PDB file of C-alpha atoms and ligand atoms in Angstrom:
ATOM      1  CA  UNK A   1     -47.454 -22.923 -50.263  1.00 84.00           C
ATOM      2  CA  UNK A   2     -46.573 -25.382 -52.996  1.00 91.00           C
ATOM      3  CA  UNK A   3     -48.870 -28.374 -53.429  1.00 95.00           C
ATOM      4  CA  UNK A   4     -48.196 -31.813 -52.008  1.00 97.00           C
ATOM      5  CA  UNK A   5     -45.626 -33.476 -54.331  1.00 98.00           C
ATOM      6  CA  UNK A   6     -47.377 -35.013 -57.327  1.00 98.00           C
ATOM      7  CA  UNK A   7     -44.908 -37.916 -57.440  1.00 98.00           C
ATOM      8  CA  UNK A   8     -46.129 -38.974 -54.000  1.00 98.00           C
ATOM      9  CA  UNK A   9     -49.791 -38.752 -55.044  1.00 98.00           C
ATOM     10  CA  UNK A  10     -48.985 -40.820 -58.143  1.00 98.00           C
ATOM     11  CA  UNK A  11     -46.994 -43.306 -56.066  1.00 98.00           C
ATOM     12  CA  UNK A  12     -49.815 -43.699 -53.583  1.00 98.00           C
ATOM     13  CA  UNK A  13     -52.286 -44.317 -56.422  1.00 98.00           C
ATOM     14  CA  UNK A  14     -50.019 -47.050 -57.777  1.00 98.00           C
ATOM     15  CA  UNK A  15     -49.729 -48.539 -54.283  1.00 97.00           C
ATOM     16  CA  UNK A  16     -53.501 -48.435 -53.901  1.00 97.00           C
ATOM     17  CA  UNK A  17     -54.246 -50.065 -57.231  1.00 97.00           C
ATOM     18  CA  UNK A  18     -51.422 -52.598 -57.312  1.00 96.00           C
ATOM     19  CA  UNK A  19     -49.910 -53.422 -53.939  1.00 93.00           C
ATOM     20  CA  UNK A  20     -52.758 -52.757 -51.531  1.00 95.00           C
ATOM     21  CA  UNK A  21     -55.166 -55.315 -53.057  1.00 95.00           C
ATOM     22  CA  UNK A  22     -52.621 -58.102 -52.521  1.00 93.00           C
ATOM     23  CA  UNK A  23     -51.710 -56.906 -49.033  1.00 94.00           C
ATOM     24  CA  UNK A  24     -55.105 -55.717 -47.786  1.00 95.00           C
ATOM     25  CA  UNK A  25     -55.667 -58.726 -45.569  1.00 95.00           C
ATOM     26  CA  UNK A  26     -52.226 -58.334 -44.051  1.00 95.00           C
ATOM     27  CA  UNK A  27     -52.835 -54.649 -43.280  1.00 96.00           C
ATOM     28  CA  UNK A  28     -56.196 -55.556 -41.672  1.00 96.00           C
ATOM     29  CA  UNK A  29     -54.626 -58.276 -39.571  1.00 96.00           C
ATOM     30  CA  UNK A  30     -51.776 -55.991 -38.510  1.00 96.00           C
ATOM     31  CA  UNK A  31     -54.226 -53.277 -37.532  1.00 96.00           C
ATOM     32  CA  UNK A  32     -56.222 -55.692 -35.378  1.00 96.00           C
ATOM     33  CA  UNK A  33     -53.444 -57.734 -33.810  1.00 96.00           C
ATOM     34  CA  UNK A  34     -50.730 -55.069 -33.811  1.00 95.00           C
ATOM     35  CA  UNK A  35     -47.276 -55.357 -35.261  1.00 96.00           C
ATOM     36  CA  UNK A  36     -44.874 -58.107 -34.245  1.00 97.00           C
ATOM     37  CA  UNK A  37     -41.782 -57.762 -36.438  1.00 98.00           C
ATOM     38  CA  UNK A  38     -38.908 -60.082 -35.589  1.00 98.00           C
ATOM     39  CA  UNK A  39     -36.265 -57.837 -37.082  1.00 98.00           C
ATOM     40  CA  UNK A  40     -35.186 -54.296 -36.312  1.00 98.00           C
ATOM     41  CA  UNK A  41     -33.017 -52.561 -38.908  1.00 98.00           C
ATOM     42  CA  UNK A  42     -30.880 -49.543 -38.104  1.00 98.00           C
ATOM     43  CA  UNK A  43     -30.014 -47.945 -41.432  1.00 98.00           C
ATOM     44  CA  UNK A  44     -28.954 -44.690 -43.025  1.00 98.00           C
ATOM     45  CA  UNK A  45     -31.314 -41.934 -44.235  1.00 98.00           C
ATOM     46  CA  UNK A  46     -29.794 -42.299 -47.710  1.00 98.00           C
ATOM     47  CA  UNK A  47     -32.597 -42.488 -50.281  1.00 97.00           C
ATOM     48  CA  UNK A  48     -30.854 -45.328 -52.112  1.00 98.00           C
ATOM     49  CA  UNK A  49     -30.705 -47.649 -49.122  1.00 98.00           C
ATOM     50  CA  UNK A  50     -34.264 -48.515 -48.154  1.00 98.00           C
ATOM     51  CA  UNK A  51     -34.279 -51.647 -45.944  1.00 98.00           C
ATOM     52  CA  UNK A  52     -37.816 -52.611 -47.042  1.00 98.00           C
ATOM     53  CA  UNK A  53     -36.720 -52.560 -50.687  1.00 97.00           C
ATOM     54  CA  UNK A  54     -33.376 -54.341 -50.175  1.00 98.00           C
ATOM     55  CA  UNK A  55     -34.896 -57.099 -48.027  1.00 98.00           C
ATOM     56  CA  UNK A  56     -38.135 -57.244 -50.020  1.00 97.00           C
ATOM     57  CA  UNK A  57     -40.132 -56.799 -46.833  1.00 97.00           C
ATOM     58  CA  UNK A  58     -43.872 -56.379 -46.576  1.00 94.00           C
ATOM     59  CA  UNK A  59     -45.843 -54.380 -44.008  1.00 95.00           C
ATOM     60  CA  UNK A  60     -45.186 -55.425 -40.428  1.00 97.00           C
ATOM     61  CA  UNK A  61     -41.971 -57.282 -41.166  1.00 98.00           C
ATOM     62  CA  UNK A  62     -39.258 -54.767 -40.341  1.00 98.00           C
ATOM     63  CA  UNK A  63     -39.050 -52.251 -37.524  1.00 98.00           C
ATOM     64  CA  UNK A  64     -36.806 -49.575 -39.003  1.00 98.00           C
ATOM     65  CA  UNK A  65     -34.953 -46.588 -37.634  1.00 98.00           C
ATOM     66  CA  UNK A  66     -32.838 -44.561 -40.029  1.00 98.00           C
ATOM     67  CA  UNK A  67     -30.359 -41.806 -39.302  1.00 97.00           C
ATOM     68  CA  UNK A  68     -27.293 -40.212 -40.838  1.00 97.00           C
ATOM     69  CA  UNK A  69     -24.654 -42.951 -41.259  1.00 97.00           C
ATOM     70  CA  UNK A  70     -26.647 -45.685 -39.446  1.00 97.00           C
ATOM     71  CA  UNK A  71     -25.134 -44.849 -36.069  1.00 97.00           C
ATOM     72  CA  UNK A  72     -26.162 -46.095 -32.649  1.00 97.00           C
ATOM     73  CA  UNK A  73     -25.115 -43.837 -29.775  1.00 95.00           C
ATOM     74  CA  UNK A  74     -23.646 -45.104 -26.542  1.00 95.00           C
ATOM     75  CA  UNK A  75     -26.251 -45.793 -23.834  1.00 96.00           C
ATOM     76  CA  UNK A  76     -26.795 -42.448 -22.110  1.00 95.00           C
ATOM     77  CA  UNK A  77     -29.680 -42.228 -19.603  1.00 95.00           C
ATOM     78  CA  UNK A  78     -29.002 -38.527 -19.149  1.00 95.00           C
ATOM     79  CA  UNK A  79     -32.454 -37.089 -19.629  1.00 92.00           C
ATOM     80  CA  UNK A  80     -31.712 -36.097 -23.232  1.00 92.00           C
ATOM     81  CA  UNK A  81     -33.995 -36.876 -26.173  1.00 91.00           C
ATOM     82  CA  UNK A  82     -32.452 -39.904 -27.877  1.00 95.00           C
ATOM     83  CA  UNK A  83     -34.320 -41.034 -30.966  1.00 95.00           C
ATOM     84  CA  UNK A  84     -32.348 -44.174 -31.755  1.00 97.00           C
ATOM     85  CA  UNK A  85     -32.335 -45.254 -28.105  1.00 97.00           C
ATOM     86  CA  UNK A  86     -36.111 -44.769 -27.904  1.00 98.00           C
ATOM     87  CA  UNK A  87     -36.688 -46.892 -31.020  1.00 98.00           C
ATOM     88  CA  UNK A  88     -34.304 -49.536 -29.704  1.00 98.00           C
ATOM     89  CA  UNK A  89     -36.011 -49.587 -26.314  1.00 98.00           C
ATOM     90  CA  UNK A  90     -39.392 -50.121 -27.969  1.00 98.00           C
ATOM     91  CA  UNK A  91     -38.139 -52.767 -30.389  1.00 98.00           C
ATOM     92  CA  UNK A  92     -36.377 -54.829 -27.729  1.00 98.00           C
ATOM     93  CA  UNK A  93     -38.536 -54.339 -24.648  1.00 98.00           C
ATOM     94  CA  UNK A  94     -42.016 -54.022 -26.161  1.00 98.00           C
ATOM     95  CA  UNK A  95     -41.898 -55.788 -29.528  1.00 98.00           C
ATOM     96  CA  UNK A  96     -39.316 -58.355 -28.406  1.00 98.00           C
ATOM     97  CA  UNK A  97     -37.551 -58.426 -31.771  1.00 98.00           C
ATOM     98  CA  UNK A  98     -35.169 -61.343 -32.197  1.00 98.00           C
ATOM     99  CA  UNK A  99     -32.645 -59.595 -34.412  1.00 98.00           C
ATOM    100  CA  UNK A 100     -31.148 -56.131 -34.690  1.00 98.00           C
ATOM    101  CA  UNK A 101     -29.391 -55.465 -37.989  1.00 98.00           C
ATOM    102  CA  UNK A 102     -27.109 -52.471 -38.517  1.00 98.00           C
ATOM    103  CA  UNK A 103     -27.128 -51.766 -42.246  1.00 98.00           C
ATOM    104  CA  UNK A 104     -24.195 -49.720 -43.528  1.00 98.00           C
ATOM    105  CA  UNK A 105     -23.707 -48.776 -47.146  1.00 98.00           C
ATOM    106  CA  UNK A 106     -21.364 -47.563 -49.865  1.00 98.00           C
ATOM    107  CA  UNK A 107     -21.188 -43.881 -50.870  1.00 97.00           C
ATOM    108  CA  UNK A 108     -22.459 -42.745 -47.470  1.00 97.00           C
ATOM    109  CA  UNK A 109     -22.686 -38.960 -47.380  1.00 95.00           C
ATOM    110  CA  UNK A 110     -22.498 -38.852 -43.594  1.00 95.00           C
ATOM    111  CA  UNK A 111     -19.266 -40.836 -43.569  1.00 95.00           C
ATOM    112  CA  UNK A 112     -17.922 -38.716 -46.427  1.00 94.00           C
ATOM    113  CA  UNK A 113     -18.694 -35.512 -44.497  1.00 92.00           C
ATOM    114  CA  UNK A 114     -16.937 -36.967 -41.498  1.00 92.00           C
ATOM    115  CA  UNK A 115     -13.851 -38.030 -43.481  1.00 92.00           C
ATOM    116  CA  UNK A 116     -13.631 -34.702 -45.284  1.00 91.00           C
ATOM    117  CA  UNK A 117     -14.309 -32.831 -42.038  1.00 88.00           C
ATOM    118  CA  UNK A 118     -16.663 -30.515 -43.922  1.00 88.00           C
ATOM    119  CA  UNK A 119     -17.681 -27.077 -42.775  1.00 92.00           C
ATOM    120  CA  UNK A 120     -20.910 -27.108 -40.743  1.00 92.00           C
ATOM    121  CA  UNK A 121     -24.007 -26.898 -42.968  1.00 93.00           C
ATOM    122  CA  UNK A 122     -25.741 -24.728 -40.364  1.00 94.00           C
ATOM    123  CA  UNK A 123     -24.712 -22.927 -37.169  1.00 94.00           C
ATOM    124  CA  UNK A 124     -25.950 -25.919 -35.158  1.00 93.00           C
ATOM    125  CA  UNK A 125     -23.509 -28.258 -36.963  1.00 93.00           C
ATOM    126  CA  UNK A 126     -25.906 -31.119 -36.359  1.00 93.00           C
ATOM    127  CA  UNK A 127     -24.114 -33.504 -38.721  1.00 92.00           C
ATOM    128  CA  UNK A 128     -20.745 -32.755 -37.152  1.00 91.00           C
ATOM    129  CA  UNK A 129     -22.089 -33.331 -33.653  1.00 90.00           C
ATOM    130  CA  UNK A 130     -23.931 -36.460 -34.703  1.00 92.00           C
ATOM    131  CA  UNK A 131     -20.910 -37.950 -36.481  1.00 91.00           C
ATOM    132  CA  UNK A 132     -18.606 -37.115 -33.563  1.00 88.00           C
ATOM    133  CA  UNK A 133     -20.157 -39.990 -31.582  1.00 85.00           C
ATOM    134  CA  UNK A 134     -18.426 -42.272 -34.049  1.00 84.00           C
ATOM    135  CA  UNK A 135     -15.096 -41.407 -32.482  1.00 84.00           C
ATOM    136  CA  UNK A 136     -13.924 -42.542 -29.105  1.00 84.00           C
ATOM    137  CA  UNK A 137     -11.915 -40.049 -27.037  1.00 82.00           C
ATOM    138  CA  UNK A 138      -8.333 -39.997 -28.279  1.00 84.00           C
ATOM    139  CA  UNK A 139      -9.161 -42.046 -31.370  1.00 86.00           C
ATOM    140  CA  UNK A 140      -7.976 -40.890 -34.800  1.00 85.00           C
ATOM    141  CA  UNK A 141      -9.440 -41.817 -38.144  1.00 87.00           C
ATOM    142  CA  UNK A 142      -6.779 -41.484 -40.799  1.00 90.00           C
ATOM    143  CA  UNK A 143      -6.073 -42.749 -44.262  1.00 92.00           C
ATOM    144  CA  UNK A 144      -3.410 -45.454 -44.143  1.00 94.00           C
ATOM    145  CA  UNK A 145      -0.266 -45.449 -46.243  1.00 94.00           C
ATOM    146  CA  UNK A 146      -0.973 -46.819 -49.727  1.00 95.00           C
ATOM    147  CA  UNK A 147      -4.704 -46.839 -49.026  1.00 95.00           C
ATOM    148  CA  UNK A 148      -6.782 -45.266 -51.784  1.00 96.00           C
ATOM    149  CA  UNK A 149      -9.469 -42.759 -50.861  1.00 94.00           C
ATOM    150  CA  UNK A 150     -12.094 -45.257 -52.055  1.00 95.00           C
ATOM    151  CA  UNK A 151     -10.699 -48.040 -49.866  1.00 96.00           C
ATOM    152  CA  UNK A 152     -10.385 -45.677 -46.915  1.00 96.00           C
ATOM    153  CA  UNK A 153     -14.018 -44.621 -47.308  1.00 96.00           C
ATOM    154  CA  UNK A 154     -15.262 -48.224 -47.459  1.00 96.00           C
ATOM    155  CA  UNK A 155     -13.181 -49.098 -44.401  1.00 96.00           C
ATOM    156  CA  UNK A 156     -14.759 -46.245 -42.431  1.00 95.00           C
ATOM    157  CA  UNK A 157     -18.262 -47.061 -43.686  1.00 97.00           C
ATOM    158  CA  UNK A 158     -17.775 -50.585 -42.388  1.00 97.00           C
ATOM    159  CA  UNK A 159     -16.206 -49.264 -39.174  1.00 95.00           C
ATOM    160  CA  UNK A 160     -19.452 -47.350 -38.560  1.00 96.00           C
ATOM    161  CA  UNK A 161     -21.278 -50.704 -38.532  1.00 97.00           C
ATOM    162  CA  UNK A 162     -18.745 -52.155 -36.080  1.00 96.00           C
ATOM    163  CA  UNK A 163     -19.021 -49.095 -33.847  1.00 96.00           C
ATOM    164  CA  UNK A 164     -22.813 -49.220 -33.835  1.00 97.00           C
ATOM    165  CA  UNK A 165     -22.752 -52.923 -32.914  1.00 97.00           C
ATOM    166  CA  UNK A 166     -20.296 -52.146 -30.132  1.00 96.00           C
ATOM    167  CA  UNK A 167     -22.481 -49.302 -28.878  1.00 97.00           C
ATOM    168  CA  UNK A 168     -25.587 -51.501 -28.960  1.00 98.00           C
ATOM    169  CA  UNK A 169     -23.945 -53.666 -26.310  1.00 98.00           C
ATOM    170  CA  UNK A 170     -23.677 -50.660 -23.966  1.00 97.00           C
ATOM    171  CA  UNK A 171     -27.487 -50.806 -23.519  1.00 98.00           C
ATOM    172  CA  UNK A 172     -28.358 -53.028 -20.530  1.00 98.00           C
ATOM    173  CA  UNK A 173     -31.671 -54.020 -22.154  1.00 98.00           C
ATOM    174  CA  UNK A 174     -29.716 -55.240 -25.205  1.00 98.00           C
ATOM    175  CA  UNK A 175     -26.869 -56.906 -23.349  1.00 98.00           C
ATOM    176  CA  UNK A 176     -29.156 -59.046 -21.205  1.00 98.00           C
ATOM    177  CA  UNK A 177     -31.255 -60.673 -23.970  1.00 98.00           C
ATOM    178  CA  UNK A 178     -28.104 -61.113 -26.088  1.00 98.00           C
ATOM    179  CA  UNK A 179     -26.470 -63.003 -23.193  1.00 98.00           C
ATOM    180  CA  UNK A 180     -29.612 -65.142 -22.847  1.00 98.00           C
ATOM    181  CA  UNK A 181     -29.605 -65.953 -26.559  1.00 98.00           C
ATOM    182  CA  UNK A 182     -32.952 -64.207 -27.058  1.00 98.00           C
ATOM    183  CA  UNK A 183     -31.582 -61.399 -29.218  1.00 98.00           C
ATOM    184  CA  UNK A 184     -28.932 -61.427 -31.947  1.00 98.00           C
ATOM    185  CA  UNK A 185     -27.011 -58.477 -33.345  1.00 98.00           C
ATOM    186  CA  UNK A 186     -25.925 -58.417 -36.979  1.00 98.00           C
ATOM    187  CA  UNK A 187     -23.994 -56.174 -39.362  1.00 98.00           C
ATOM    188  CA  UNK A 188     -24.601 -55.750 -43.087  1.00 98.00           C
ATOM    189  CA  UNK A 189     -23.300 -53.504 -45.854  1.00 98.00           C
ATOM    190  CA  UNK A 190     -25.070 -52.562 -49.081  1.00 98.00           C
ATOM    191  CA  UNK A 191     -23.152 -51.766 -52.264  1.00 97.00           C
ATOM    192  CA  UNK A 192     -25.310 -49.180 -53.993  1.00 96.00           C
ATOM    193  CA  UNK A 193     -23.987 -49.445 -57.561  1.00 94.00           C
ATOM    194  CA  UNK A 194     -24.241 -53.238 -57.844  1.00 94.00           C
ATOM    195  CA  UNK A 195     -27.093 -53.707 -55.385  1.00 95.00           C
ATOM    196  CA  UNK A 196     -24.803 -56.132 -53.578  1.00 96.00           C
ATOM    197  CA  UNK A 197     -25.245 -57.194 -49.959  1.00 98.00           C
ATOM    198  CA  UNK A 198     -22.496 -58.193 -47.557  1.00 97.00           C
ATOM    199  CA  UNK A 199     -23.220 -59.754 -44.181  1.00 97.00           C
ATOM    200  CA  UNK A 200     -20.854 -59.486 -41.257  1.00 97.00           C
ATOM    201  CA  UNK A 201     -19.220 -62.690 -40.134  1.00 95.00           C
ATOM    202  CA  UNK A 202     -18.708 -61.543 -36.565  1.00 89.00           C
ATOM    203  CA  UNK A 203     -16.282 -64.340 -35.682  1.00 91.00           C
ATOM    204  CA  UNK A 204     -13.964 -63.404 -38.566  1.00 92.00           C
ATOM    205  CA  UNK A 205     -14.838 -59.677 -38.291  1.00 92.00           C
ATOM    206  CA  UNK A 206     -15.283 -59.628 -42.047  1.00 94.00           C
ATOM    207  CA  UNK A 207     -18.130 -58.817 -44.378  1.00 97.00           C
ATOM    208  CA  UNK A 208     -18.997 -61.665 -46.729  1.00 96.00           C
ATOM    209  CA  UNK A 209     -20.899 -61.314 -49.959  1.00 96.00           C
ATOM    210  CA  UNK A 210     -24.369 -62.806 -50.068  1.00 95.00           C
ATOM    211  CA  UNK A 211     -24.482 -64.477 -53.457  1.00 79.00           C
ATOM    212  CA  UNK A 212     -27.717 -65.695 -54.980  1.00 62.00           C
ATOM    213  CA  UNK A 213     -27.025 -69.316 -54.089  1.00 55.00           C
ATOM    214  CA  UNK A 214     -25.419 -68.623 -50.728  1.00 57.00           C
ATOM    215  CA  UNK A 215     -27.418 -69.069 -47.572  1.00 58.00           C
ATOM    216  CA  UNK A 216     -27.139 -66.205 -45.139  1.00 55.00           C
ATOM    217  CA  UNK A 217     -25.504 -67.342 -41.957  1.00 51.00           C
ATOM    218  CA  UNK A 218     -23.925 -70.446 -43.439  1.00 49.00           C
ATOM    219  CA  UNK A 219     -20.316 -70.815 -42.473  1.00 45.00           C
ATOM    220  CA  UNK A 220     -17.767 -70.981 -45.214  1.00 43.00           C
TER     221      UNK A 220
HETATM  222 ZN1  LIG B   1     -25.382 -43.105 -45.452  1.00 62.65          ZN
END
């Protein structure tokens, strides 16, 4: 068996010597009082899109679930093992988070696999099955006339955020606190190359760039 990756040992040592001393009291407090994050983030597994890095979050601040293409399934109390639904149930009903953010991103491999309709990577075709929840029965995802492949890909990456937000509202334990104003749902999109962040203006159904001077949530 090969040894534990050295880069992780080195990274932990850096964490221990640099970050831990400044955060030790916070870790102690979190261990005694438990976590109480106000924000849940549903993001992609992509190694370039770490919510804690993008939002500069410390320990205890974000409750994160990541999966291929940041998808939320439709509410399905069918006895199956649903990882995202379990995390969502805990975040909303136990932690009482105030916000759920679906974080999409550019250059998403899951979306690309879906668009290109790639051959299954294993006999189980787990990616294919997972991505198929993105499509509603009878729905077609096609490149539009005069739409470049790049534009088409971005449109579908953003559509994945819309679909996940839509699916979130199929959960009764999400719908109720949203209706009461106790929980808010948000969409965001991260541009990997520029490190740019776009936040969904749900009224306009458009993603707006978050500039350095711009306040998130301010209406334009
Ligand atoms: Zn992705």
